[in-house]
Amino acid sequence: MKTASNGRVILREARILPIKVSHDFLTNIVKLAHELPRIFHWLSFTVVEDEGFSIDFAYNHQRGQYNAEEILNELKRRKGFRVLGVTQVDLYVPSLNFVFGLAEYGGNAALISTNRLRPGFYGEPHDEKKFFERMIKEAVHELGHTFFLKHCPRSYCVMHFSNSIYETDAKKKEFCHVCKRELEEKIESIV
């Protein structure tokens, strides 16, 4: 068992893998690694680089997007209690036009795309705070699925399914009381 400098007990370590991101964007990923332990207090997050990780195979030329399922399958093979892939490319699954992210339910891997989280994607002015809030919400949501959490009917809960960016903006970055209780019960048996 490890203890963080602030006295927080760390039971497991999670990895954040930047995938096809610009060098400038790495600062956001480092900020994410510092923010996520506020919600997942039993985890520490480390940003890792994997030079051998390519997603070119998942690109669909007709759609101009990357298949999130194929990328997630590759992430599942990476070592780590939890692995969160973060990319700037646009993602889809065959049944949907796009996804903000995808996760292996009850598994070790999750993936988010920041492409459609940028206010500029919707013709809005640049807003770094709004962008980063969206990034946190999607990361927490997808990691929640890895801990067996399903979509929540409460629109303010981070586990609520976001069909649009406006639904992402409307929800909080934390779990509702029901999902938080479920998560704590799951954690006791997992960690």
mmCIF file with all atom_site columns, C-alpha atoms in Angstrom:
data_model
loop_
_atom_site.group_PDB
_atom_site.id
_atom_site.type_symbol
_atom_site.label_atom_id
_atom_site.label_alt_id
_atom_site.label_comp_id
_atom_site.label_asym_id
_atom_site.label_entity_id
_atom_site.label_seq_id
_atom_site.pdbx_PDB_ins_code
_atom_site.Cartn_x
_atom_site.Cartn_y
_atom_site.Cartn_z
_atom_site.occupancy
_atom_site.B_iso_or_equiv
_atom_site.pdbx_formal_charge
_atom_site.auth_seq_id
_atom_site.auth_comp_id
_atom_site.auth_asym_id
_atom_site.auth_atom_id
_atom_site.pdbx_PDB_model_num
ATOM 1   C CA . MET A 1 1   ? 0.000   0.000  0.000   1.00 0.00 ? 1   MET A CA 1
ATOM 2   C CA . LYS A 1 2   ? 1.307   3.451  -0.963  1.00 0.00 ? 2   LYS A CA 1
ATOM 3   C CA . THR A 1 3   ? 0.583   6.825  0.537   1.00 0.00 ? 3   THR A CA 1
ATOM 4   C CA . ALA A 1 4   ? 0.521   10.023 -1.498  1.00 0.00 ? 4   ALA A CA 1
ATOM 5   C CA . SER A 1 5   ? 2.264   13.191 -0.310  1.00 0.00 ? 5   SER A CA 1
ATOM 6   C CA . ASN A 1 6   ? -1.095  14.536 0.898   1.00 0.00 ? 6   ASN A CA 1
ATOM 7   C CA . GLY A 1 7   ? -1.626  11.447 3.084   1.00 0.00 ? 7   GLY A CA 1
ATOM 8   C CA . ARG A 1 8   ? -4.140  9.832  0.719   1.00 0.00 ? 8   ARG A CA 1
ATOM 9   C CA . VAL A 1 9   ? -3.898  6.041  0.646   1.00 0.00 ? 9   VAL A CA 1
ATOM 10  C CA . ILE A 1 10  ? -3.314  4.709  -2.863  1.00 0.00 ? 10  ILE A CA 1
ATOM 11  C CA . LEU A 1 11  ? -4.433  1.157  -3.411  1.00 0.00 ? 11  LEU A CA 1
ATOM 12  C CA . ARG A 1 12  ? -3.853  0.885  -7.160  1.00 0.00 ? 12  ARG A CA 1
ATOM 13  C CA . GLU A 1 13  ? -2.120  2.665  -10.002 1.00 0.00 ? 13  GLU A CA 1
ATOM 14  C CA . ALA A 1 14  ? -3.790  3.638  -13.259 1.00 0.00 ? 14  ALA A CA 1
ATOM 15  C CA . ARG A 1 15  ? -2.098  4.653  -16.485 1.00 0.00 ? 15  ARG A CA 1
ATOM 16  C CA . ILE A 1 16  ? -3.084  7.361  -18.948 1.00 0.00 ? 16  ILE A CA 1
ATOM 17  C CA . LEU A 1 17  ? -1.858  6.683  -22.466 1.00 0.00 ? 17  LEU A CA 1
ATOM 18  C CA . PRO A 1 18  ? -1.789  9.663  -24.873 1.00 0.00 ? 18  PRO A CA 1
ATOM 19  C CA . ILE A 1 19  ? -2.756  8.419  -28.341 1.00 0.00 ? 19  ILE A CA 1
ATOM 20  C CA . LYS A 1 20  ? -2.137  10.510 -31.459 1.00 0.00 ? 20  LYS A CA 1
ATOM 21  C CA . VAL A 1 21  ? -2.012  13.811 -29.586 1.00 0.00 ? 21  VAL A CA 1
ATOM 22  C CA . SER A 1 22  ? -0.036  16.969 -30.258 1.00 0.00 ? 22  SER A CA 1
ATOM 23  C CA . HIS A 1 23  ? 2.910   17.792 -28.033 1.00 0.00 ? 23  HIS A CA 1
ATOM 24  C CA . ASP A 1 24  ? 1.108   20.917 -26.754 1.00 0.00 ? 24  ASP A CA 1
ATOM 25  C CA . PHE A 1 25  ? -1.881  18.814 -25.693 1.00 0.00 ? 25  PHE A CA 1
ATOM 26  C CA . LEU A 1 26  ? 0.178   16.719 -23.259 1.00 0.00 ? 26  LEU A CA 1
ATOM 27  C CA . THR A 1 27  ? -0.213  19.505 -20.672 1.00 0.00 ? 27  THR A CA 1
ATOM 28  C CA . ASN A 1 28  ? -3.964  18.775 -20.581 1.00 0.00 ? 28  ASN A CA 1
ATOM 29  C CA . ILE A 1 29  ? -3.298  15.085 -20.039 1.00 0.00 ? 29  ILE A CA 1
ATOM 30  C CA . VAL A 1 30  ? -0.941  15.832 -17.146 1.00 0.00 ? 30  VAL A CA 1
ATOM 31  C CA . LYS A 1 31  ? -3.644  18.091 -15.626 1.00 0.00 ? 31  LYS A CA 1
ATOM 32  C CA . LEU A 1 32  ? -6.133  15.238 -16.038 1.00 0.00 ? 32  LEU A CA 1
ATOM 33  C CA . ALA A 1 33  ? -3.768  12.870 -14.211 1.00 0.00 ? 33  ALA A CA 1
ATOM 34  C CA . HIS A 1 34  ? -3.713  15.317 -11.287 1.00 0.00 ? 34  HIS A CA 1
ATOM 35  C CA . GLU A 1 35  ? -7.497  15.861 -11.276 1.00 0.00 ? 35  GLU A CA 1
ATOM 36  C CA . LEU A 1 36  ? -8.754  12.264 -11.501 1.00 0.00 ? 36  LEU A CA 1
ATOM 37  C CA . PRO A 1 37  ? -7.512  11.172 -8.028  1.00 0.00 ? 37  PRO A CA 1
ATOM 38  C CA . ARG A 1 38  ? -9.905  13.737 -6.523  1.00 0.00 ? 38  ARG A CA 1
ATOM 39  C CA . ILE A 1 39  ? -12.726 11.500 -7.728  1.00 0.00 ? 39  ILE A CA 1
ATOM 40  C CA . PHE A 1 40  ? -10.984 8.104  -7.767  1.00 0.00 ? 40  PHE A CA 1
ATOM 41  C CA . HIS A 1 41  ? -9.222  8.650  -4.438  1.00 0.00 ? 41  HIS A CA 1
ATOM 42  C CA . TRP A 1 42  ? -7.824  5.101  -4.237  1.00 0.00 ? 42  TRP A CA 1
ATOM 43  C CA . LEU A 1 43  ? -5.994  5.464  -7.571  1.00 0.00 ? 43  LEU A CA 1
ATOM 44  C CA . SER A 1 44  ? -2.877  7.277  -8.637  1.00 0.00 ? 44  SER A CA 1
ATOM 45  C CA . PHE A 1 45  ? -2.632  8.215  -12.306 1.00 0.00 ? 45  PHE A CA 1
ATOM 46  C CA . THR A 1 46  ? 0.581   8.190  -14.314 1.00 0.00 ? 46  THR A CA 1
ATOM 47  C CA . VAL A 1 47  ? 0.943   9.486  -17.862 1.00 0.00 ? 47  VAL A CA 1
ATOM 48  C CA . VAL A 1 48  ? 2.885   6.938  -19.909 1.00 0.00 ? 48  VAL A CA 1
ATOM 49  C CA . GLU A 1 49  ? 4.153   7.024  -23.451 1.00 0.00 ? 49  GLU A CA 1
ATOM 50  C CA . ASP A 1 50  ? 3.975   3.969  -25.628 1.00 0.00 ? 50  ASP A CA 1
ATOM 51  C CA . GLU A 1 51  ? 5.946   4.602  -28.785 1.00 0.00 ? 51  GLU A CA 1
ATOM 52  C CA . GLY A 1 52  ? 4.728   1.335  -30.282 1.00 0.00 ? 52  GLY A CA 1
ATOM 53  C CA . PHE A 1 53  ? 1.026   2.164  -29.947 1.00 0.00 ? 53  PHE A CA 1
ATOM 54  C CA . SER A 1 54  ? -0.449  3.130  -33.304 1.00 0.00 ? 54  SER A CA 1
ATOM 55  C CA . ILE A 1 55  ? -4.128  3.491  -34.184 1.00 0.00 ? 55  ILE A CA 1
ATOM 56  C CA . ASP A 1 56  ? -3.714  3.820  -37.948 1.00 0.00 ? 56  ASP A CA 1
ATOM 57  C CA . PHE A 1 57  ? -5.315  0.377  -38.392 1.00 0.00 ? 57  PHE A CA 1
ATOM 58  C CA . ALA A 1 58  ? -8.573  1.725  -36.882 1.00 0.00 ? 58  ALA A CA 1
ATOM 59  C CA . TYR A 1 59  ? -8.996  4.596  -39.349 1.00 0.00 ? 59  TYR A CA 1
ATOM 60  C CA . ASN A 1 60  ? -12.082 4.424  -41.559 1.00 0.00 ? 60  ASN A CA 1
ATOM 61  C CA . HIS A 1 61  ? -11.392 6.449  -44.710 1.00 0.00 ? 61  HIS A CA 1
ATOM 62  C CA . GLN A 1 62  ? -15.071 6.639  -45.698 1.00 0.00 ? 62  GLN A CA 1
ATOM 63  C CA . ARG A 1 63  ? -16.076 8.135  -42.354 1.00 0.00 ? 63  ARG A CA 1
ATOM 64  C CA . GLY A 1 64  ? -12.905 10.131 -41.667 1.00 0.00 ? 64  GLY A CA 1
ATOM 65  C CA . GLN A 1 65  ? -13.005 8.737  -38.122 1.00 0.00 ? 65  GLN A CA 1
ATOM 66  C CA . TYR A 1 66  ? -11.326 6.067  -36.017 1.00 0.00 ? 66  TYR A CA 1
ATOM 67  C CA . ASN A 1 67  ? -13.163 2.956  -34.808 1.00 0.00 ? 67  ASN A CA 1
ATOM 68  C CA . ALA A 1 68  ? -13.205 3.198  -31.005 1.00 0.00 ? 68  ALA A CA 1
ATOM 69  C CA . GLU A 1 69  ? -13.913 -0.526 -30.556 1.00 0.00 ? 69  GLU A CA 1
ATOM 70  C CA . GLU A 1 70  ? -10.744 -1.491 -32.417 1.00 0.00 ? 70  GLU A CA 1
ATOM 71  C CA . ILE A 1 71  ? -8.639  0.950  -30.401 1.00 0.00 ? 71  ILE A CA 1
ATOM 72  C CA . LEU A 1 72  ? -10.195 -0.239 -27.140 1.00 0.00 ? 72  LEU A CA 1
ATOM 73  C CA . ASN A 1 73  ? -9.312  -3.839 -28.041 1.00 0.00 ? 73  ASN A CA 1
ATOM 74  C CA . GLU A 1 74  ? -5.670  -2.771 -28.329 1.00 0.00 ? 74  GLU A CA 1
ATOM 75  C CA . LEU A 1 75  ? -5.831  -0.871 -25.030 1.00 0.00 ? 75  LEU A CA 1
ATOM 76  C CA . LYS A 1 76  ? -7.112  -4.009 -23.272 1.00 0.00 ? 76  LYS A CA 1
ATOM 77  C CA . ARG A 1 77  ? -3.765  -5.658 -24.029 1.00 0.00 ? 77  ARG A CA 1
ATOM 78  C CA . ARG A 1 78  ? -1.817  -2.983 -22.175 1.00 0.00 ? 78  ARG A CA 1
ATOM 79  C CA . LYS A 1 79  ? -0.676  -3.732 -18.649 1.00 0.00 ? 79  LYS A CA 1
ATOM 80  C CA . GLY A 1 80  ? -2.199  -1.861 -15.762 1.00 0.00 ? 80  GLY A CA 1
ATOM 81  C CA . PHE A 1 81  ? -5.005  -2.000 -13.235 1.00 0.00 ? 81  PHE A CA 1
ATOM 82  C CA . ARG A 1 82  ? -6.744  0.637  -15.370 1.00 0.00 ? 82  ARG A CA 1
ATOM 83  C CA . VAL A 1 83  ? -5.568  2.115  -18.668 1.00 0.00 ? 83  VAL A CA 1
ATOM 84  C CA . LEU A 1 84  ? -7.192  5.271  -20.007 1.00 0.00 ? 84  LEU A CA 1
ATOM 85  C CA . GLY A 1 85  ? -6.402  6.149  -23.600 1.00 0.00 ? 85  GLY A CA 1
ATOM 86  C CA . VAL A 1 86  ? -6.793  9.840  -24.471 1.00 0.00 ? 86  VAL A CA 1
ATOM 87  C CA . THR A 1 87  ? -6.829  10.962 -28.093 1.00 0.00 ? 87  THR A CA 1
ATOM 88  C CA . GLN A 1 88  ? -7.622  14.068 -30.117 1.00 0.00 ? 88  GLN A CA 1
ATOM 89  C CA . VAL A 1 89  ? -8.980  12.144 -33.117 1.00 0.00 ? 89  VAL A CA 1
ATOM 90  C CA . ASP A 1 90  ? -12.694 11.710 -33.846 1.00 0.00 ? 90  ASP A CA 1
ATOM 91  C CA . LEU A 1 91  ? -14.080 8.336  -32.707 1.00 0.00 ? 91  LEU A CA 1
ATOM 92  C CA . TYR A 1 92  ? -17.086 6.254  -33.693 1.00 0.00 ? 92  TYR A CA 1
ATOM 93  C CA . VAL A 1 93  ? -18.588 2.845  -33.119 1.00 0.00 ? 93  VAL A CA 1
ATOM 94  C CA . PRO A 1 94  ? -20.397 1.154  -36.024 1.00 0.00 ? 94  PRO A CA 1
ATOM 95  C CA . SER A 1 95  ? -23.850 1.783  -34.536 1.00 0.00 ? 95  SER A CA 1
ATOM 96  C CA . LEU A 1 96  ? -23.329 5.516  -33.813 1.00 0.00 ? 96  LEU A CA 1
ATOM 97  C CA . ASN A 1 97  ? -22.191 8.623  -35.699 1.00 0.00 ? 97  ASN A CA 1
ATOM 98  C CA . PHE A 1 98  ? -19.607 9.396  -33.020 1.00 0.00 ? 98  PHE A CA 1
ATOM 99  C CA . VAL A 1 99  ? -18.659 8.667  -29.423 1.00 0.00 ? 99  VAL A CA 1
ATOM 100 C CA . PHE A 1 100 ? -16.973 10.819 -26.812 1.00 0.00 ? 100 PHE A CA 1
ATOM 101 C CA . GLY A 1 101 ? -15.491 7.646  -25.365 1.00 0.00 ? 101 GLY A CA 1
ATOM 102 C CA . LEU A 1 102 ? -15.794 3.920  -24.833 1.00 0.00 ? 102 LEU A CA 1
ATOM 103 C CA . ALA A 1 103 ? -14.875 1.482  -22.079 1.00 0.00 ? 103 ALA A CA 1
ATOM 104 C CA . GLU A 1 104 ? -14.631 -2.205 -21.387 1.00 0.00 ? 104 GLU A CA 1
ATOM 105 C CA . TYR A 1 105 ? -17.435 -2.790 -18.860 1.00 0.00 ? 105 TYR A CA 1
ATOM 106 C CA . GLY A 1 106 ? -15.777 -4.235 -15.769 1.00 0.00 ? 106 GLY A CA 1
ATOM 107 C CA . GLY A 1 107 ? -12.440 -4.431 -17.562 1.00 0.00 ? 107 GLY A CA 1
ATOM 108 C CA . ASN A 1 108 ? -9.200  -2.510 -17.392 1.00 0.00 ? 108 ASN A CA 1
ATOM 109 C CA . ALA A 1 109 ? -9.469  -0.259 -20.453 1.00 0.00 ? 109 ALA A CA 1
ATOM 110 C CA . ALA A 1 110 ? -11.219 3.000  -21.301 1.00 0.00 ? 110 ALA A CA 1
ATOM 111 C CA . LEU A 1 111 ? -10.826 5.506  -24.124 1.00 0.00 ? 111 LEU A CA 1
ATOM 112 C CA . ILE A 1 112 ? -11.873 9.126  -24.601 1.00 0.00 ? 112 ILE A CA 1
ATOM 113 C CA . SER A 1 113 ? -11.632 11.524 -27.515 1.00 0.00 ? 113 SER A CA 1
ATOM 114 C CA . THR A 1 114 ? -11.354 15.254 -26.979 1.00 0.00 ? 114 THR A CA 1
ATOM 115 C CA . ASN A 1 115 ? -12.173 16.075 -30.602 1.00 0.00 ? 115 ASN A CA 1
ATOM 116 C CA . ARG A 1 116 ? -15.861 16.857 -29.996 1.00 0.00 ? 116 ARG A CA 1
ATOM 117 C CA . LEU A 1 117 ? -15.247 18.242 -26.509 1.00 0.00 ? 117 LEU A CA 1
ATOM 118 C CA . ARG A 1 118 ? -13.630 21.394 -27.903 1.00 0.00 ? 118 ARG A CA 1
ATOM 119 C CA . PRO A 1 119 ? -16.020 24.369 -27.896 1.00 0.00 ? 119 PRO A CA 1
ATOM 120 C CA . GLY A 1 120 ? -14.633 25.310 -31.326 1.00 0.00 ? 120 GLY A CA 1
ATOM 121 C CA . PHE A 1 121 ? -16.070 22.095 -32.772 1.00 0.00 ? 121 PHE A CA 1
ATOM 122 C CA . TYR A 1 122 ? -19.527 23.633 -32.225 1.00 0.00 ? 122 TYR A CA 1
ATOM 123 C CA . GLY A 1 123 ? -18.582 27.105 -33.434 1.00 0.00 ? 123 GLY A CA 1
ATOM 124 C CA . GLU A 1 124 ? -18.229 28.403 -29.878 1.00 0.00 ? 124 GLU A CA 1
ATOM 125 C CA . PRO A 1 125 ? -15.315 30.605 -28.760 1.00 0.00 ? 125 PRO A CA 1
ATOM 126 C CA . HIS A 1 126 ? -12.294 28.925 -27.210 1.00 0.00 ? 126 HIS A CA 1
ATOM 127 C CA . ASP A 1 127 ? -12.936 28.182 -23.528 1.00 0.00 ? 127 ASP A CA 1
ATOM 128 C CA . GLU A 1 128 ? -10.164 26.190 -21.853 1.00 0.00 ? 128 GLU A CA 1
ATOM 129 C CA . LYS A 1 129 ? -12.109 25.771 -18.602 1.00 0.00 ? 129 LYS A CA 1
ATOM 130 C CA . LYS A 1 130 ? -15.202 24.384 -20.359 1.00 0.00 ? 130 LYS A CA 1
ATOM 131 C CA . PHE A 1 131 ? -13.031 22.095 -22.487 1.00 0.00 ? 131 PHE A CA 1
ATOM 132 C CA . PHE A 1 132 ? -11.176 20.681 -19.479 1.00 0.00 ? 132 PHE A CA 1
ATOM 133 C CA . GLU A 1 133 ? -14.432 20.151 -17.524 1.00 0.00 ? 133 GLU A CA 1
ATOM 134 C CA . ARG A 1 134 ? -15.782 18.137 -20.464 1.00 0.00 ? 134 ARG A CA 1
ATOM 135 C CA . MET A 1 135 ? -12.562 16.137 -20.592 1.00 0.00 ? 135 MET A CA 1
ATOM 136 C CA . ILE A 1 136 ? -12.788 15.256 -16.890 1.00 0.00 ? 136 ILE A CA 1
ATOM 137 C CA . LYS A 1 137 ? -16.461 14.279 -17.168 1.00 0.00 ? 137 LYS A CA 1
ATOM 138 C CA . GLU A 1 138 ? -15.839 11.927 -20.071 1.00 0.00 ? 138 GLU A CA 1
ATOM 139 C CA . ALA A 1 139 ? -12.788 10.360 -18.411 1.00 0.00 ? 139 ALA A CA 1
ATOM 140 C CA . VAL A 1 140 ? -14.685 9.795  -15.146 1.00 0.00 ? 140 VAL A CA 1
ATOM 141 C CA . HIS A 1 141 ? -17.683 8.416  -17.052 1.00 0.00 ? 141 HIS A CA 1
ATOM 142 C CA . GLU A 1 142 ? -15.655 5.888  -19.033 1.00 0.00 ? 142 GLU A CA 1
ATOM 143 C CA . LEU A 1 143 ? -13.547 4.855  -16.032 1.00 0.00 ? 143 LEU A CA 1
ATOM 144 C CA . GLY A 1 144 ? -16.813 4.400  -14.127 1.00 0.00 ? 144 GLY A CA 1
ATOM 145 C CA . HIS A 1 145 ? -17.818 1.738  -16.652 1.00 0.00 ? 145 HIS A CA 1
ATOM 146 C CA . THR A 1 146 ? -14.597 -0.164 -15.911 1.00 0.00 ? 146 THR A CA 1
ATOM 147 C CA . PHE A 1 147 ? -15.823 -0.393 -12.316 1.00 0.00 ? 147 PHE A CA 1
ATOM 148 C CA . PHE A 1 148 ? -19.130 -1.975 -13.436 1.00 0.00 ? 148 PHE A CA 1
ATOM 149 C CA . LEU A 1 149 ? -21.174 1.232  -13.329 1.00 0.00 ? 149 LEU A CA 1
ATOM 150 C CA . LYS A 1 150 ? -23.988 1.444  -15.873 1.00 0.00 ? 150 LYS A CA 1
ATOM 151 C CA . HIS A 1 151 ? -25.621 4.532  -17.324 1.00 0.00 ? 151 HIS A CA 1
ATOM 152 C CA . CYS A 1 152 ? -27.516 6.478  -14.679 1.00 0.00 ? 152 CYS A CA 1
ATOM 153 C CA . PRO A 1 153 ? -31.016 7.925  -15.211 1.00 0.00 ? 153 PRO A CA 1
ATOM 154 C CA . ARG A 1 154 ? -30.119 11.031 -13.162 1.00 0.00 ? 154 ARG A CA 1
ATOM 155 C CA . SER A 1 155 ? -29.186 13.753 -15.669 1.00 0.00 ? 155 SER A CA 1
ATOM 156 C CA . TYR A 1 156 ? -26.801 15.455 -13.218 1.00 0.00 ? 156 TYR A CA 1
ATOM 157 C CA . CYS A 1 157 ? -24.747 12.280 -12.600 1.00 0.00 ? 157 CYS A CA 1
ATOM 158 C CA . VAL A 1 158 ? -21.479 11.830 -14.467 1.00 0.00 ? 158 VAL A CA 1
ATOM 159 C CA . MET A 1 159 ? -22.677 8.324  -15.415 1.00 0.00 ? 159 MET A CA 1
ATOM 160 C CA . HIS A 1 160 ? -25.667 9.723  -17.331 1.00 0.00 ? 160 HIS A CA 1
ATOM 161 C CA . PHE A 1 161 ? -25.372 8.902  -21.047 1.00 0.00 ? 161 PHE A CA 1
ATOM 162 C CA . SER A 1 162 ? -24.482 11.977 -23.095 1.00 0.00 ? 162 SER A CA 1
ATOM 163 C CA . ASN A 1 163 ? -26.114 11.943 -26.490 1.00 0.00 ? 163 ASN A CA 1
ATOM 164 C CA . SER A 1 164 ? -24.833 15.462 -27.139 1.00 0.00 ? 164 SER A CA 1
ATOM 165 C CA . ILE A 1 165 ? -22.263 17.878 -25.763 1.00 0.00 ? 165 ILE A CA 1
ATOM 166 C CA . TYR A 1 166 ? -25.079 19.808 -24.087 1.00 0.00 ? 166 TYR A CA 1
ATOM 167 C CA . GLU A 1 167 ? -25.907 16.771 -21.962 1.00 0.00 ? 167 GLU A CA 1
ATOM 168 C CA . THR A 1 168 ? -22.231 16.520 -21.044 1.00 0.00 ? 168 THR A CA 1
ATOM 169 C CA . ASP A 1 169 ? -22.252 20.173 -20.003 1.00 0.00 ? 169 ASP A CA 1
ATOM 170 C CA . ALA A 1 170 ? -25.418 19.691 -17.917 1.00 0.00 ? 170 ALA A CA 1
ATOM 171 C CA . LYS A 1 171 ? -24.025 16.910 -15.746 1.00 0.00 ? 171 LYS A CA 1
ATOM 172 C CA . LYS A 1 172 ? -21.550 17.153 -12.901 1.00 0.00 ? 172 LYS A CA 1
ATOM 173 C CA . LYS A 1 173 ? -18.101 15.599 -12.900 1.00 0.00 ? 173 LYS A CA 1
ATOM 174 C CA . GLU A 1 174 ? -18.955 13.537 -9.806  1.00 0.00 ? 174 GLU A CA 1
ATOM 175 C CA . PHE A 1 175 ? -21.095 10.474 -9.254  1.00 0.00 ? 175 PHE A CA 1
ATOM 176 C CA . CYS A 1 176 ? -24.607 10.837 -7.835  1.00 0.00 ? 176 CYS A CA 1
ATOM 177 C CA . HIS A 1 177 ? -25.178 9.333  -4.381  1.00 0.00 ? 177 HIS A CA 1
ATOM 178 C CA . VAL A 1 178 ? -26.513 6.063  -5.850  1.00 0.00 ? 178 VAL A CA 1
ATOM 179 C CA . CYS A 1 179 ? -23.617 5.535  -8.277  1.00 0.00 ? 179 CYS A CA 1
ATOM 180 C CA . LYS A 1 180 ? -21.091 6.597  -5.650  1.00 0.00 ? 180 LYS A CA 1
ATOM 181 C CA . ARG A 1 181 ? -22.460 3.982  -3.242  1.00 0.00 ? 181 ARG A CA 1
ATOM 182 C CA . GLU A 1 182 ? -22.383 1.318  -5.977  1.00 0.00 ? 182 GLU A CA 1
ATOM 183 C CA . LEU A 1 183 ? -18.821 2.280  -6.853  1.00 0.00 ? 183 LEU A CA 1
ATOM 184 C CA . GLU A 1 184 ? -17.667 2.094  -3.240  1.00 0.00 ? 184 GLU A CA 1
ATOM 185 C CA . GLU A 1 185 ? -19.210 -1.388 -2.918  1.00 0.00 ? 185 GLU A CA 1
ATOM 186 C CA . LYS A 1 186 ? -17.462 -2.535 -6.105  1.00 0.00 ? 186 LYS A CA 1
ATOM 187 C CA . ILE A 1 187 ? -14.137 -1.070 -4.989  1.00 0.00 ? 187 ILE A CA 1
ATOM 188 C CA . GLU A 1 188 ? -14.157 -3.068 -1.771  1.00 0.00 ? 188 GLU A CA 1
ATOM 189 C CA . SER A 1 189 ? -14.257 -6.291 -3.780  1.00 0.00 ? 189 SER A CA 1
ATOM 190 C CA . ILE A 1 190 ? -11.875 -5.178 -6.555  1.00 0.00 ? 190 ILE A CA 1
ATOM 191 C CA . VAL A 1 191 ? -9.019  -3.433 -4.791  1.00 0.00 ? 191 VAL A CA 1
#
